[in-house]
Coordinates of C-alpha atoms in Angstrom, one line a residue:
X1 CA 110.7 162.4 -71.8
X2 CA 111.7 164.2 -68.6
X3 CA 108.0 165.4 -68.3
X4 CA 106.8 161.9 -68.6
X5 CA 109.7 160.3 -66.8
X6 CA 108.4 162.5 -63.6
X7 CA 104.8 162.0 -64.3
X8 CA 105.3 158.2 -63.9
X9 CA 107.9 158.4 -60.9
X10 CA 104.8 160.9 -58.9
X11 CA 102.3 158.4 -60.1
X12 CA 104.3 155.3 -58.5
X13 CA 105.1 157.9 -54.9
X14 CA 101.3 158.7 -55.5
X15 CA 100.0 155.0 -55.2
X16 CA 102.7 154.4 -52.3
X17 CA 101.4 157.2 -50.5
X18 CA 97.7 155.8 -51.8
X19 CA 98.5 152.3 -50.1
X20 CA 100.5 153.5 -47.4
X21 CA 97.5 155.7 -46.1
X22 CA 95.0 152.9 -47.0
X23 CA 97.3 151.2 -44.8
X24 CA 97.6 153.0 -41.9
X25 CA 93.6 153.5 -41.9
X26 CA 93.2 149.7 -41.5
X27 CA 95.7 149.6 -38.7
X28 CA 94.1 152.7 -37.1
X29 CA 90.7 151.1 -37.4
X30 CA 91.9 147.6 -36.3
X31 CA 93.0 149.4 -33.1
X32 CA 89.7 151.2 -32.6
X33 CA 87.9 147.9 -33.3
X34 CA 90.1 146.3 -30.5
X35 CA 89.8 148.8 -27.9
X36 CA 86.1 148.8 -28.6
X37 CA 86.1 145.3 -28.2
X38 CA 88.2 145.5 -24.9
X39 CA 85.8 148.0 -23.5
X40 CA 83.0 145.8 -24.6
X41 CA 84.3 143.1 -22.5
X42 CA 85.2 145.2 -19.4
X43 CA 82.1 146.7 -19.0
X44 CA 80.4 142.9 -19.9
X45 CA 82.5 141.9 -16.8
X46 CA 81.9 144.7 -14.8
X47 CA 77.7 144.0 -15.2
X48 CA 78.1 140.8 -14.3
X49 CA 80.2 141.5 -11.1
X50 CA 77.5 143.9 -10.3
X51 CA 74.9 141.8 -11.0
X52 CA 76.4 139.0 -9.0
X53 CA 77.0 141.1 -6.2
X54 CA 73.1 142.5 -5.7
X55 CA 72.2 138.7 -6.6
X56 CA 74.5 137.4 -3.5
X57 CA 73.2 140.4 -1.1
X58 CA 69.3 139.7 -2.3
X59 CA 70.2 135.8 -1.3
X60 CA 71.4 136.5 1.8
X61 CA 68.8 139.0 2.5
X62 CA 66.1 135.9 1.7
X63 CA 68.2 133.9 3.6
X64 CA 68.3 136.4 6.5
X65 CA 64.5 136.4 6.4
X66 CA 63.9 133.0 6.5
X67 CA 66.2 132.5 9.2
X68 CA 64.4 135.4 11.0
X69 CA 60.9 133.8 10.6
X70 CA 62.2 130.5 11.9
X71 CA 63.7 132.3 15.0
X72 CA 60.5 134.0 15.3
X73 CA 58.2 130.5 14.7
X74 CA 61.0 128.9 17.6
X75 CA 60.4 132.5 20.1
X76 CA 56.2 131.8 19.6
X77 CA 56.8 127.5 20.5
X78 CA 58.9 129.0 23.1
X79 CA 56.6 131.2 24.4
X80 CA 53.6 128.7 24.4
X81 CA 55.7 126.5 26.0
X82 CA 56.6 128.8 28.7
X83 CA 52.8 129.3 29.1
X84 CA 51.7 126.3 29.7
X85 CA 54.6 125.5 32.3
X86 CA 53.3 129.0 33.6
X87 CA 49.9 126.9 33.9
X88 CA 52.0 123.8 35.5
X89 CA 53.6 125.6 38.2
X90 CA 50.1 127.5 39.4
X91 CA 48.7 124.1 39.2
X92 CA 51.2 122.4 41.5
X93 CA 51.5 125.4 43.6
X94 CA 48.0 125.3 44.4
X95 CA 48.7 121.4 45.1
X96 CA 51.6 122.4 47.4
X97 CA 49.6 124.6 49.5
X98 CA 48.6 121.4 51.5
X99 CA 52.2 119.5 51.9
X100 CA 52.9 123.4 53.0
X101 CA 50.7 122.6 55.8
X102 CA 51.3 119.6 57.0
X103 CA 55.2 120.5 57.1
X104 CA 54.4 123.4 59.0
X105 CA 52.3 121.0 61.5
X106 CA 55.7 119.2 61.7
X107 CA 57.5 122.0 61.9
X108 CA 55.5 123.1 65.5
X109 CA 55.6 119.2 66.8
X110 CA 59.3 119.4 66.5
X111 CA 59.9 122.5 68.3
X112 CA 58.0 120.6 71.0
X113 CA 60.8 117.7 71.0
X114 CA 63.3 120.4 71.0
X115 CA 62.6 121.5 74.7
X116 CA 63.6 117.8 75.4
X117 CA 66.7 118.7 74.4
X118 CA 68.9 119.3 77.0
X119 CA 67.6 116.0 79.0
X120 CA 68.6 114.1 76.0
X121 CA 71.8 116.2 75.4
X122 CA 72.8 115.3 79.5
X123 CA 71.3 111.3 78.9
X124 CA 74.1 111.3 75.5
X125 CA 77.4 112.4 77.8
X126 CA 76.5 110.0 80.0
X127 CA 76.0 107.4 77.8
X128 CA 79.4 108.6 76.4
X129 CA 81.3 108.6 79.4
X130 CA 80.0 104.7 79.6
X131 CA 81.3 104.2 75.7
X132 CA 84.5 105.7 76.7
X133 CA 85.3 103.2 79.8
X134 CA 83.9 100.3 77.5
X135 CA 86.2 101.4 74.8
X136 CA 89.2 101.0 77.2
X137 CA 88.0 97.7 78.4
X138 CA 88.2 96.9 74.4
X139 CA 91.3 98.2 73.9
X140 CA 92.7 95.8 77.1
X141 CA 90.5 93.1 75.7
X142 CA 92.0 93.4 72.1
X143 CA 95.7 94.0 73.3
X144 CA 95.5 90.6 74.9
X145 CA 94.2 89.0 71.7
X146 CA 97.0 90.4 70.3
X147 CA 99.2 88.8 72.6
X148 CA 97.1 85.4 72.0
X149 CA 97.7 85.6 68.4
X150 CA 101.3 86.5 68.7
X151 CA 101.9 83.3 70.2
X152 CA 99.6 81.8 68.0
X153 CA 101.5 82.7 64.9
X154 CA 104.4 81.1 67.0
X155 CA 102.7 78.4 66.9
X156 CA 102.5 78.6 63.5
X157 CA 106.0 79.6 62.6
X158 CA 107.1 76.1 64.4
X159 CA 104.7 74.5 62.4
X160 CA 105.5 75.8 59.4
X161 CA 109.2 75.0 60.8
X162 CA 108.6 71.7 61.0
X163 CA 107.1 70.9 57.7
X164 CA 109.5 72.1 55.8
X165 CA 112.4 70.4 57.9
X166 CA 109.6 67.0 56.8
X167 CA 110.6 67.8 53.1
X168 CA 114.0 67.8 53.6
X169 CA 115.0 64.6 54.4
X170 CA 113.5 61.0 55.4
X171 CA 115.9 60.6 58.2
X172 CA 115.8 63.5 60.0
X173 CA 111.9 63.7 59.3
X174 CA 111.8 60.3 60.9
X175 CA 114.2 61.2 64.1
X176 CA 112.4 65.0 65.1
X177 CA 109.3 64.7 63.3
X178 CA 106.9 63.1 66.4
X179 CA 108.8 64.7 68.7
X180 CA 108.0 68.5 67.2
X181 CA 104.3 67.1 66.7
X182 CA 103.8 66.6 70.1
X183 CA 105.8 69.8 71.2
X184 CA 103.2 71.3 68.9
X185 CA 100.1 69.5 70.9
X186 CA 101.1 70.3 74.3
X187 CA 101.3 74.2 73.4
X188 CA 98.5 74.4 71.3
X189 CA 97.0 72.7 74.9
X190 CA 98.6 75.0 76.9
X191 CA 96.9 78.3 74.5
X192 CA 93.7 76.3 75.1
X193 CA 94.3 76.4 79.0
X194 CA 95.0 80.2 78.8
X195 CA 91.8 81.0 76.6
X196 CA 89.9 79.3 79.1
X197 CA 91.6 81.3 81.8
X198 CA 91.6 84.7 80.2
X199 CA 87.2 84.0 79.5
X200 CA 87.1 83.3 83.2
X201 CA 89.4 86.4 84.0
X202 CA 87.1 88.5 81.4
X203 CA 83.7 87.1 82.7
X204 CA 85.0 88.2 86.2
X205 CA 85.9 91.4 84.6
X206 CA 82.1 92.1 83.7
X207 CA 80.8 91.0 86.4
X208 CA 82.6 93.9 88.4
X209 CA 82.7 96.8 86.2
X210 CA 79.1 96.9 85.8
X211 CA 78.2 97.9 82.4
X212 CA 75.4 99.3 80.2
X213 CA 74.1 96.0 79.0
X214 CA 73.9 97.1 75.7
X215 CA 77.9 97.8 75.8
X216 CA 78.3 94.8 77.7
X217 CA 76.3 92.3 74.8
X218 CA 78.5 94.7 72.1
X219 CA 81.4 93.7 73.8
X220 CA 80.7 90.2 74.4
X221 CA 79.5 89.4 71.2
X222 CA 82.8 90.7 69.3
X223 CA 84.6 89.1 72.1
X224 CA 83.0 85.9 70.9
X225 CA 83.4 86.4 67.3
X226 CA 87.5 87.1 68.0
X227 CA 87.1 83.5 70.3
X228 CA 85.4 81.6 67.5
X229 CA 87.8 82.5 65.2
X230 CA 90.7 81.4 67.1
X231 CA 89.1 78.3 67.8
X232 CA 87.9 77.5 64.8
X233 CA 91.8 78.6 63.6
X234 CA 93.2 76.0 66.5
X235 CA 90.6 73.6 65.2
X236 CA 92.7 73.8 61.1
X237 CA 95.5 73.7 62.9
X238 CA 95.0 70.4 64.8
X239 CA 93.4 69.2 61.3
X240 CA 96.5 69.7 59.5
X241 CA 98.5 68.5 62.5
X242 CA 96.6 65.5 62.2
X243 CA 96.9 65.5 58.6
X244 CA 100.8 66.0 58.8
X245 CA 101.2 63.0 61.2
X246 CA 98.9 60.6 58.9
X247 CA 101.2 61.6 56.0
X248 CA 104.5 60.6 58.0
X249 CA 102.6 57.5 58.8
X250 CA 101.4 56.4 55.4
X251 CA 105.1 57.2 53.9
X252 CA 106.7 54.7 56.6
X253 CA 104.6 52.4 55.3
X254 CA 105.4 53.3 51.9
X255 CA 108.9 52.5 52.7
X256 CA 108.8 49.8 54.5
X257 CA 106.7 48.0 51.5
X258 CA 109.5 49.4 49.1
X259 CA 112.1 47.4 51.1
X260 CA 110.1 44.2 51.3
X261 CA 109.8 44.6 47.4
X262 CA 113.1 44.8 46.8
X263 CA 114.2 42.1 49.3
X264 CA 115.7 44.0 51.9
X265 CA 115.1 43.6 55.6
X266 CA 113.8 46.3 58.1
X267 CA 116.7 45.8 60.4
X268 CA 119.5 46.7 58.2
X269 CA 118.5 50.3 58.1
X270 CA 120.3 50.5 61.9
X271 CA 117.6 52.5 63.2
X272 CA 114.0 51.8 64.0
X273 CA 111.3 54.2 61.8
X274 CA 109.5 56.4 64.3
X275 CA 105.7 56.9 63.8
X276 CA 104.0 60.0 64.3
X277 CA 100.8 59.7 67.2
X278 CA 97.4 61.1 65.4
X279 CA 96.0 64.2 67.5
X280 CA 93.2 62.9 69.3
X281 CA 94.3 59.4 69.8

């Protein structure tokens, strides 16, 4: 019974053993199945890197040449292109040759002119000398325009004076307003009266100093351009003098047909209207 009893319990360690090394052989060989597995897979990886790598260098090494023979294709146009403006250039050298010629022909006639130098040089200090004295008579000239067109914007300031004082009021329009206007027409006379004298006092002025006549028709002519324009200025303002005075006239009238519309009788305004004399009349 003992001999049996131990027979079975060895038999039941026996088969545990058995399994137990069964056992550990799968696990061992699930391991080597999964490290060979692994390693398959690395080195899978690893080719393709590689491969990938010579693949990207052999691209850009086709790349490299094609980019080389289109550089070298561009350096051939260029240097054909280079030839034939090679060509060009002989071609319009060889043109030049007789402009070259003809300049130099110019060259030599000039040269000539230059020993006329000096006579011209002496004829231009002169002429200066005459430009400066003429400039001076300009300067005189101009500093009694401005003097003239001081008083002219005077003139102008009373003027403007007196038609502002207009819009103020009817009364004291009416009272000043032909008075001012005729003020106004005696000195724009008077400014006439000197423009005549200062054209006598310049012609006399001319007359004595002599001048190049080319200055002197300079001078005159800007002289007359600064005259026309204050005359034609004088002429706008005797326009809108006469303008003015036609306006204070037509508004008496206004007014006095106003009264007789409304009934009322000239004389009981105590005061007599007075009407402004039109320029030229």
């Amino acid at each position: 019974e003992i001999e049996a009893k131990y027979t079975k319990k060895m038999q039941v360690l026996r088969d545990e053993l058995d399994l137990r090394r069964k056992t550990e052989i799968y696990e061992v060989e699930e391991r080597k199945n999964s490290h060979i597995s692994e390693l398959m897979r690395n080195h899978e990886k690893a080719f393709n890197d590689i491969k990938n790598y010579y693949n990207d260098i052999t691209l850009k090494n086709l790349a490299l040449i094609s980019l080389l023979k289109e550089q070298i294709e561009e350096m051939k146009k260029k240097e054909n292109h280079l030839e034939k403006e090679k060509a060009d250039v002989l071609l319009q050298n060889k043109q030049l040759k007789e402009p070259l010629q003809q300049a130099q022909e110019q060259v030599f006639e000039l040269q000539k002119k230059l020993a006329h130098y000096d006579k011209d040089k002496e004829a231009l200090t002169n002429t200066k000398a005459r430009l400066r004295v003429t400039q001076k008579e300009l300067k005189d000239l101009q500093w009694e325009h401005e003097v003239l067109e001081q008083r002219f914007s005077k003139v102008q300031a009373e003027r403007d004076e007196l038609y502002q004082k207009f819009t103020k009021a009817i009364n004291e329009v009416q009272q000043k307003t032909g008075f001012k206007n005729l003020l106004l027409e005696r000195k724009l006379k008077g400014l006439l009266s000197v423009l005549e004298k200062k054209e006598v006092e310049l012609s006399e002025v001319f007359a004595a100093s002599n001048l190049d006549p080319g200055a002197l028709s300079l001078v005159s002519h800007k002289l007359e351009d600064v005259l026309n324009s204050k005359n034609t200025t004088i002429k706008d303002l005797q326009f809108q003098l006469a303008r003015v005075c036609k306006a204070h006239n037509d508004m008496l009238q206004t007014f006095e047909a106003k009264l007789t519309a409304f009934g009322i009788p000239l004389d009981n305004l105590g005061f007599k209207p007075l009407a402004s004399p039109v320029l030229g009349q």
